[in-house]
């Protein structure tokens, strides 16, 4: 892979990086077995961007394959699985050469590859080919699933070098002090804790005084506290003066693997991923070996729910344990494995397939820490909570596309799945994976069943790398429609409706009380916390379960919300603690994140907010009055911007009439930002300035800047002018050019006014100081200017002659629109002012575009886990211990499984309540006249023994003892206090009460007042 397609691999590049992707682009991968697990691994590996993938399978498609092999159709039955899957696998990523091999596995074939993955293979094959691969330096992976259990094994050879253990950005911190001692102690700035660990190696830069550290090789540290650590002997070094940055230096390391035949006997190589299931997973290590022995002897898997076969398998496990010497066996797990081994489940394959594909990426890229060497996973808690819920004749396989699932759960459960009505919010990466799983398991695919999916976004090129239902020909189409169409191809029986609505208050007319009450559950595949919080609130209102999952690079999490059993997703607990202080952005940046945010703020202000204000001024009569109501300081800033952009440059304003004037504006703007403003700052705070305590002003996080001098031969200087001029032209409808030569020609005639710093200018050092000055109000000169602007903008002739502007919405993924050109140049010039290391376009896009790094492997694993929880919801599991929340990091095979938390309870008038307890009141009492407020109070008193003393609808007070309201209908009182009509779609009013019996209680059940 000589050139990486950054448009396609955009989000994955932020997980793996260019170097790792280049290494992957030289790797040939063999994936053997094209049942559901094999095709899942192949899909993820092909999307990741290796050089080539060969899929091997000698077998023909069977009915049981269709329950999890998403690239097989009923018309493919009886044909070779690899051949039938080839075209669709190839279409996933044209940059990867994909081929099929329908012959047997042999030594000659395997030696053509650098990575070999076996699925659906015998233990003899695993040992034989594992030995070959180990001896020849071929990275070897085995993945297997049987029913609700999965297995993963890795052998990357005698010696395998890992270049980056976890893929995390190297930690860095700013230095406040360093002692001359043995060992020397480094004290970091206290604006945030350092994230170093014992044994990390670090390097130093920009240290003044103790300059010896700047040229030393990376050194090991020992953490002393959240803001300090010790290093080498510094007693003979120069005295520390100021400044300095310490940065983690990632160290490569080597790992040694055992071949499978040896690893089978080494229990220490079991990676425990669930500490609540240690005995079970140790047992499964033996049970999978026993299962291979059973198949070899009987030439078949154990029969469905056959007690004799289960006892035979258990006996074989006990024989193996005579050697393994496990203290305890989970015999129930062995029986469950035997009962369900013929099952082939899409969610299990999605999870194990995601993990296995991530190991392939590690093998190809040498990034992240590989699995060493065994991993087992089970979801046996998906089985019915009571054994008597299963009937033997419910498991006969009848030649249907869901046979692989019926083998585990039976026909009755399959029918229940098909009758479900689910609402999926989001058709992006997780949404696509969920829809694939929904199609395979048959969710909503029967009579009475239905799936509604909504997503307001349209498909872009960068989506194709992980939103695997989309192809290049779908670019520009609505995501929800393209996804729905793709899963109908997978399962023609799918009942699915696609919407393009944003979920929120504006769409409550469609997603109203009747809509939610008709659902069995909701799945959240959203990429923002606000959307999850809103959806969670609607689910609590309507007592519906919710499945939720998210990813961040190789990290993933899942959550299940079960009415009355678990807590809900809850409120948005994110805070603005990580927000950059305004004074840091305006005057004292010390990290590239600060200069990028500054550039983004300038983009939004100049090219979006000012044009929007101008257009509002021209179209909205109340704009001026509203703006003045925001305070004099804000009004002055907004109205100054409006006036300047209405007045032509020749008349003293900033409105250009030609491309040449756009270039002239950009050049003068450059001078203001990178020379004049810095000179003014240094005039107020000279380099030698000291604080009241005698310490240097420019120290710690305050980096002393220097002004830049414009140079038309400097590419960054010219890129700023080119991008700024083009964007400035766009907001006025003036076309520009990228031609540097013609721009340089225009610049020769641009007059740049001279600048002298002013002593009257005050620059705020802290946000507190800024707020205090803002509270004092504007001075006389500002007041006079505000009055002048009001007079000018009130002129009728101004609006008559003005032309509307064209605001620009920031779009990071279009490399032709000048947006990222501007951000990169503007940020790096400011970074140069402050001697901050510059960021390339790739890194700048990540930070300024607030991109969430993403990779297909994590997405597949998350969607698989979400659908395992879906099985439990559909069965109606009532035990909290049956459900799981999860958090994992595929980069280092770190997993945390936990039971969901119970909802917090509170006491009211001697009774226990949770957030799931509400008082549902039929306001129209089955078609009668609507209740009065007095009727409502009486109803609550009679049914719940509580006396309403106050009642709120949002912030509005509906009732606070006003007796005259007792005879008014509840809806009329709500309309009166809110001064607004109740929308026709609003079928339920949430009324927040307090009760006389416990008036001081901060919590009380919501009264859900129905208007149906």
Short mmCIF file of C-alpha atoms in Angstrom, two decimals, residues 175-181 183-187 202-221 229-247 249:
data_model
loop_
_atom_site.label_atom_id
_atom_site.label_comp_id
_atom_site.label_asym_id
_atom_site.label_seq_id
_atom_site.Cartn_x
_atom_site.Cartn_y
_atom_site.Cartn_z
CA UNK A 175 7.39 21.25 33.96
CA UNK A 176 7.21 23.60 36.92
CA UNK A 177 10.46 22.62 38.65
CA UNK A 178 13.32 20.08 38.84
CA UNK A 179 15.47 19.50 41.91
CA UNK A 180 19.26 19.08 41.91
CA UNK A 181 19.31 15.80 43.75
CA UNK A 183 17.44 11.19 42.20
CA UNK A 184 16.18 14.47 40.75
CA UNK A 185 12.46 15.13 41.26
CA UNK A 186 10.40 16.68 38.48
CA UNK A 187 7.37 18.74 39.50
CA UNK A 202 10.56 9.99 28.97
CA UNK A 203 12.50 12.67 27.13
CA UNK A 204 12.87 16.38 27.93
CA UNK A 205 12.73 19.45 25.71
CA UNK A 206 12.77 23.24 26.13
CA UNK A 207 14.14 23.02 29.68
CA UNK A 208 15.94 26.27 30.57
CA UNK A 209 18.80 26.20 33.08
CA UNK A 210 19.12 22.43 33.50
CA UNK A 211 19.70 22.12 29.76
CA UNK A 212 21.61 18.83 30.12
CA UNK A 213 18.22 17.06 30.19
CA UNK A 214 17.29 18.26 26.69
CA UNK A 215 19.99 16.18 25.00
CA UNK A 216 19.77 13.00 27.07
CA UNK A 217 18.51 9.64 25.86
CA UNK A 218 15.03 8.57 27.10
CA UNK A 219 15.23 7.83 30.83
CA UNK A 220 13.12 5.71 33.16
CA UNK A 221 10.98 7.40 35.79
CA UNK A 229 8.15 11.82 39.50
CA UNK A 230 11.84 11.12 39.97
CA UNK A 231 14.50 10.66 37.29
CA UNK A 232 18.28 10.18 37.24
CA UNK A 233 20.91 11.85 39.38
CA UNK A 234 20.67 15.61 38.67
CA UNK A 235 22.88 16.78 41.54
CA UNK A 236 25.70 17.67 39.13
CA UNK A 237 23.46 19.39 36.54
CA UNK A 238 22.93 23.14 36.11
CA UNK A 239 20.23 24.74 38.23
CA UNK A 240 16.72 24.58 36.76
CA UNK A 241 15.38 28.00 35.74
CA UNK A 242 12.10 27.67 33.90
CA UNK A 243 10.02 25.92 31.24
CA UNK A 244 10.33 22.50 29.75
CA UNK A 245 8.14 19.69 28.45
CA UNK A 246 8.48 16.02 29.41
CA UNK A 247 7.14 13.46 26.93
CA UNK A 249 8.80 7.73 24.66
#
